[in-house]
Tab-separated table of C-alpha atoms in Angstrom:
chain	number	residue	atom	x	y	z
A	105	PRO	CA	-38.204	-36.563	35.790
A	106	LEU	CA	-36.956	-39.001	38.443
A	107	GLU	CA	-39.206	-41.864	37.227
A	108	GLU	CA	-37.592	-41.834	32.886
A	109	GLN	CA	-34.246	-41.328	35.021
A	110	LYS	CA	-34.993	-44.642	37.120
A	111	ARG	CA	-36.016	-45.847	33.628
A	112	ILE	CA	-33.028	-45.031	31.847
A	113	VAL	CA	-30.411	-46.073	34.482
A	114	SER	CA	-31.948	-49.411	34.874
A	115	LYS	CA	-31.514	-49.376	30.448
A	116	ILE	CA	-28.556	-48.755	31.059
A	117	ASP	CA	-27.111	-51.969	34.139
A	118	GLY	CA	-28.522	-53.701	31.687
A	119	LEU	CA	-27.021	-52.837	28.710
A	120	PHE	CA	-24.128	-52.870	30.300
A	121	ASP	CA	-23.865	-55.810	31.921
A	122	LYS	CA	-24.477	-57.483	28.753
A	123	ILE	CA	-21.150	-55.361	26.996
A	124	ASP	CA	-19.189	-56.875	30.264
A	125	LYS	CA	-20.026	-60.559	30.139
A	126	ALA	CA	-19.238	-60.369	26.277
A	127	ILE	CA	-15.986	-58.163	27.040
A	128	PHE	CA	-14.494	-60.940	29.750
A	129	LEU	CA	-15.894	-64.256	27.245
A	130	THR	CA	-14.039	-61.561	24.466
A	131	GLU	CA	-11.196	-61.445	26.495
A	132	GLU	CA	-11.177	-65.345	26.976
A	133	SER	CA	-10.360	-65.855	23.352
A	134	LEU	CA	-8.481	-63.525	23.101
A	135	LYS	CA	-6.356	-65.265	25.891
A	136	GLN	CA	-7.117	-68.890	23.410
A	137	ALA	CA	-5.954	-67.329	20.509
A	138	LYS	CA	-2.309	-65.756	21.826
A	139	ASN	CA	-1.082	-69.139	23.749
A	140	LEU	CA	-2.207	-71.505	20.019
A	141	LEU	CA	1.139	-70.647	19.595
A	142	PRO	CA	3.287	-71.212	22.445
A	143	SER	CA	0.809	-74.651	23.378
A	144	ALA	CA	1.948	-75.935	19.580
A	145	VAL	CA	5.854	-75.714	19.683
A	146	LYS	CA	5.361	-77.180	23.915
A	147	LYS	CA	3.815	-80.100	22.514
A	148	LEU	CA	6.089	-80.305	18.923
A	149	PHE	CA	9.021	-81.030	21.334
A	150	GLU	CA	7.166	-82.631	23.344
A	151	ASP	CA	6.535	-85.217	20.766
A	152	GLY	CA	10.073	-84.672	19.566
A	153	GLU	CA	11.624	-86.308	22.718
A	154	THR	CA	10.021	-89.268	22.316
A	155	LYS	CA	10.374	-89.902	18.817
A	156	GLY	CA	13.633	-89.693	19.188
A	157	TRP	CA	14.987	-86.735	17.921
A	158	LYS	CA	18.791	-86.664	18.200
A	159	LYS	CA	20.337	-84.955	21.417
A	160	LEU	CA	22.795	-82.675	20.377
A	161	LYS	CA	24.821	-79.745	21.339
A	162	PHE	CA	23.606	-76.388	20.775
A	163	LYS	CA	27.773	-75.747	19.610
A	164	ASP	CA	27.294	-79.131	17.050
A	165	PHE	CA	24.177	-77.348	15.060
A	166	ALA	CA	23.969	-73.707	15.966
A	167	SER	CA	26.303	-70.281	17.136
A	168	LEU	CA	25.659	-67.595	19.031
A	169	ARG	CA	27.251	-64.316	18.878
A	170	HIS	CA	27.547	-61.205	21.292
A	171	GLY	CA	27.273	-57.728	19.690
A	172	HIS	CA	29.526	-54.984	20.227
A	173	GLN	CA	29.765	-53.196	24.420
A	174	PHE	CA	29.524	-49.908	23.182
A	175	ARG	CA	30.093	-46.633	26.428
A	176	LYS	CA	27.858	-43.353	26.570
A	177	TYR	CA	30.927	-41.416	24.555
A	178	ASP	CA	30.588	-43.393	21.538
A	179	TYR	CA	26.788	-42.150	21.863
A	180	VAL	CA	25.617	-39.482	18.825
A	181	ASP	CA	22.769	-37.233	18.283
A	182	ASN	CA	22.100	-39.422	14.986
A	183	GLY	CA	24.076	-42.211	12.727
A	184	ILE	CA	23.827	-45.787	12.987
A	185	PRO	CA	20.812	-47.411	15.252
A	186	VAL	CA	22.638	-49.605	17.720
A	187	VAL	CA	20.391	-52.443	18.803
A	188	LYS	CA	19.613	-52.755	22.249
A	189	ILE	CA	17.597	-55.249	24.170
A	190	GLY	CA	14.897	-52.536	24.284
A	191	GLN	CA	15.261	-52.459	20.800
A	192	CYS	CA	14.032	-56.508	19.946
A	193	PRO	CA	10.676	-57.027	21.143
A	194	PRO	CA	8.835	-60.502	20.932
A	195	GLY	CA	8.216	-61.358	17.571
A	196	ASN	CA	8.777	-59.635	14.169
A	197	LYS	CA	10.569	-56.506	14.349
A	198	LEU	CA	12.444	-54.260	15.493
A	199	ASP	CA	11.742	-51.120	17.008
A	200	LEU	CA	13.893	-48.559	16.672
A	201	THR	CA	12.190	-45.780	18.212
A	202	LYS	CA	14.566	-44.456	20.551
A	203	CYS	CA	17.537	-46.358	19.844
A	204	ASN	CA	20.302	-44.719	20.301
A	205	PHE	CA	23.412	-43.810	17.376
A	206	ILE	CA	27.120	-44.366	16.168
A	207	ASP	CA	28.003	-42.024	13.700
A	208	LYS	CA	28.242	-43.293	10.197
A	209	SER	CA	31.200	-43.520	9.405
A	210	ARG	CA	32.018	-45.836	11.910
A	211	GLU	CA	30.302	-48.531	10.226
A	212	SER	CA	33.031	-49.593	8.506
A	213	GLU	CA	34.586	-50.839	11.826
A	214	PHE	CA	31.559	-52.250	13.219
A	215	SER	CA	31.273	-54.724	10.052
A	216	ASN	CA	30.637	-57.670	12.274
A	217	ASP	CA	28.224	-56.201	13.998
A	218	LEU	CA	25.540	-55.157	11.428
A	219	ILE	CA	22.095	-56.953	11.372
A	220	PHE	CA	20.335	-57.991	8.694
A	221	LYS	CA	17.274	-58.964	7.466
A	222	GLY	CA	16.093	-62.600	8.521
A	223	ASP	CA	18.603	-62.749	11.681
A	224	LEU	CA	17.400	-64.136	14.399
A	225	LEU	CA	17.722	-62.593	17.830
A	226	MET	CA	17.533	-63.014	21.691
A	227	ALA	CA	17.706	-60.870	24.965
A	228	LEU	CA	20.726	-62.398	27.037
A	229	THR	CA	20.056	-60.243	29.875
A	230	GLY	CA	17.403	-58.451	32.234
A	231	GLY	CA	13.250	-58.588	32.568
A	232	THR	CA	13.520	-59.650	29.030
A	233	LEU	CA	15.390	-62.585	29.335
A	234	GLY	CA	15.429	-65.264	26.337
A	235	LYS	CA	12.842	-63.365	24.459
A	236	VAL	CA	12.831	-64.165	20.842
A	237	THR	CA	13.123	-61.807	17.416
A	238	TRP	CA	13.286	-63.022	14.283
A	239	VAL	CA	14.479	-59.487	12.398
A	240	LYS	CA	11.705	-59.727	9.534
A	241	ASP	CA	12.364	-56.621	7.688
A	242	ASP	CA	15.688	-54.145	5.933
A	243	TYR	CA	16.117	-51.616	8.658
A	244	GLY	CA	19.326	-50.839	6.435
A	245	VAL	CA	22.751	-50.851	8.851
A	246	VAL	CA	22.356	-50.986	11.968
A	247	VAL	CA	24.397	-52.715	14.824
A	248	GLN	CA	24.173	-55.521	17.357
A	249	ASN	CA	24.352	-54.425	20.718
A	250	TYR	CA	26.733	-56.491	22.944
A	251	ARG	CA	22.982	-57.855	25.298
A	252	VAL	CA	21.861	-58.882	22.282
A	253	GLY	CA	22.569	-62.108	20.775
A	254	ASN	CA	22.708	-63.376	17.011
A	255	PHE	CA	21.565	-66.347	16.360
A	256	PHE	CA	24.013	-68.903	13.527
A	257	THR	CA	22.814	-71.764	12.059
A	258	ASP	CA	24.734	-75.061	10.376
A	259	GLN	CA	22.503	-74.925	7.481
A	260	LYS	CA	23.139	-78.463	6.921
A	261	LEU	CA	21.870	-79.806	10.075
A	262	SER	CA	19.563	-76.606	11.354
A	263	SER	CA	17.261	-74.668	9.254
A	264	LYS	CA	17.206	-70.608	11.176
A	265	ARG	CA	13.472	-70.549	11.668
A	266	PHE	CA	12.986	-73.729	12.726
A	267	LEU	CA	15.976	-72.635	15.331
A	268	MET	CA	13.161	-69.550	15.812
A	269	TYR	CA	10.558	-71.969	17.183
A	270	ALA	CA	13.246	-74.146	19.080
A	271	LEU	CA	14.533	-71.195	21.331
A	272	LEU	CA	10.836	-70.249	21.910
A	273	SER	CA	9.673	-73.515	23.219
A	274	PRO	CA	9.087	-74.355	26.901
A	275	ILE	CA	12.198	-77.463	26.810
A	276	PHE	CA	14.670	-74.721	25.248
A	277	GLN	CA	13.410	-71.852	27.744
A	278	THR	CA	13.577	-74.472	31.062
A	279	LEU	CA	17.193	-75.735	30.098
A	280	MET	CA	18.305	-71.473	29.296
A	281	TYR	CA	17.210	-70.471	33.024
A	282	SER	CA	18.476	-72.750	34.930
A	283	LYS	CA	22.028	-72.156	33.557
A	284	ILE	CA	21.156	-67.742	34.295
A	285	ASN	CA	23.691	-66.208	35.724
A	286	VAL	CA	22.219	-64.268	38.881
A	287	ALA	CA	23.635	-61.232	39.720
A	288	ALA	CA	22.973	-57.427	40.175
A	289	GLN	CA	20.063	-58.988	37.395
A	290	PRO	CA	19.831	-62.410	35.526
A	291	ASN	CA	22.437	-62.750	32.456
A	292	ILE	CA	23.244	-65.392	29.951
A	293	GLY	CA	25.698	-66.051	27.582
A	294	LYS	CA	27.496	-67.857	24.719
A	295	GLU	CA	29.262	-70.394	26.285
A	296	GLU	CA	25.987	-71.298	28.619
A	297	ILE	CA	23.849	-71.704	25.421
A	298	GLU	CA	26.311	-73.148	23.870
A	299	ASN	CA	26.741	-75.983	25.867
A	300	LEU	CA	23.465	-77.005	26.443
A	301	GLU	CA	22.148	-79.729	24.855
A	302	PHE	CA	19.328	-79.813	22.801
A	303	ILE	CA	16.942	-82.348	20.289
A	304	LEU	CA	17.051	-81.554	16.695
A	305	PRO	CA	14.938	-84.149	14.070
A	306	SER	CA	16.879	-84.301	10.516
A	307	LEU	CA	16.093	-80.717	7.866
A	308	GLU	CA	13.090	-82.986	6.175
A	309	GLU	CA	11.261	-83.245	9.872
A	310	GLN	CA	12.696	-79.726	10.323
A	311	SER	CA	10.360	-78.128	7.281
A	312	LYS	CA	7.264	-79.526	8.106
A	313	VAL	CA	7.587	-78.563	11.528
A	314	VAL	CA	8.407	-74.946	10.701
A	315	GLU	CA	6.162	-74.965	7.252
A	316	ARG	CA	2.907	-76.443	9.901
A	317	LEU	CA	3.478	-73.528	12.697
A	318	ASP	CA	4.348	-70.692	9.955
A	319	ASP	CA	0.518	-70.953	9.000
A	320	LEU	CA	-0.336	-71.671	12.352
A	321	THR	CA	1.413	-67.938	13.518
A	322	PHE	CA	-0.692	-66.692	10.470
A	323	LYS	CA	-4.331	-68.143	11.681
A	324	ALA	CA	-3.693	-67.003	15.811
A	325	LYS	CA	-2.829	-63.465	14.311
A	326	GLN	CA	-6.193	-63.127	12.394
A	327	THR	CA	-8.164	-64.243	15.058
A	328	GLN	CA	-6.225	-62.695	18.169
A	329	SER	CA	-6.421	-59.060	15.949
A	330	LYS	CA	-10.518	-60.386	15.078
A	331	PHE	CA	-10.850	-60.446	18.905
A	332	GLU	CA	-8.880	-56.972	19.706
A	333	GLU	CA	-11.257	-55.286	17.397
A	334	GLN	CA	-14.068	-57.018	18.142
A	335	LEU	CA	-13.020	-55.516	22.302
A	336	THR	CA	-13.099	-52.444	20.820
A	337	TYR	CA	-15.942	-52.141	19.902
A	338	LEU	CA	-17.385	-52.928	23.133
A	339	LYS	CA	-15.812	-50.951	25.187
A	340	ASN	CA	-16.836	-48.399	22.980
A	341	LEU	CA	-19.855	-49.108	22.740
A	342	LYS	CA	-20.487	-47.933	27.019
A	343	SER	CA	-19.630	-44.526	25.590
A	344	SER	CA	-21.645	-44.815	22.861
A	345	ILE	CA	-24.746	-45.778	25.374
A	346	LEU	CA	-24.230	-43.111	28.122
A	347	SER	CA	-23.698	-40.480	24.509
A	348	LYS	CA	-26.963	-41.536	23.272
A	349	ALA	CA	-28.353	-41.561	27.267
A	350	PHE	CA	-27.134	-37.819	27.849
A	351	ALA	CA	-28.357	-37.265	24.926
A	352	GLY	CA	-32.473	-38.155	25.626
A	353	GLU	CA	-31.527	-41.153	23.520
A	354	LEU	CA	-33.067	-43.285	25.183
């Protein structure tokens, strides 16, 4: 009957309106959760400037290594994965699902370009310029392509984990973008980065910063996961309501 249809449509509209509001609020909360770490990193390094952290050139406490500039003729169907920018998403994992390979017999040839667990990588060109990947896991034998940067530190002056957060900081990102070469696509090289001036606290202070930010990273990810699950539930709820409506259960 028409009246029954109207009743069901009105009920669905009311339910969908409530769900849409809940989705909006959850999405806003998710945005805030994703911004927790960037905001904290920004504040810590801004505070560091006011605290008088020592200003050094990057090359005084860290170095950048380019990988090998592999060519199409180097690639084979299977073998040693080549880590290009596309294999380095922001975060702590490499994505080797769509990588190129070089022959396994060439491992010793590129022994200086190998990537290990605990390495700190950054994209040096293109749309992902400045994105940072911490290699949390052991991927076996993998080699580094040219436009991926691998950072190393003087352990007497800086920890690599602290350097990771430094690279993520708006202070470093702004400095880096002020030095990029813009040709067909933006890029930056070893010399430009190593000559950037940056602030550095004592190793003791670095350890405290890392502990604080690692803890915040863990909590932020937990919070993001909770809101992402809630979003999935709310979006699926709409389909469930429609299914019940067509089954005459509303």
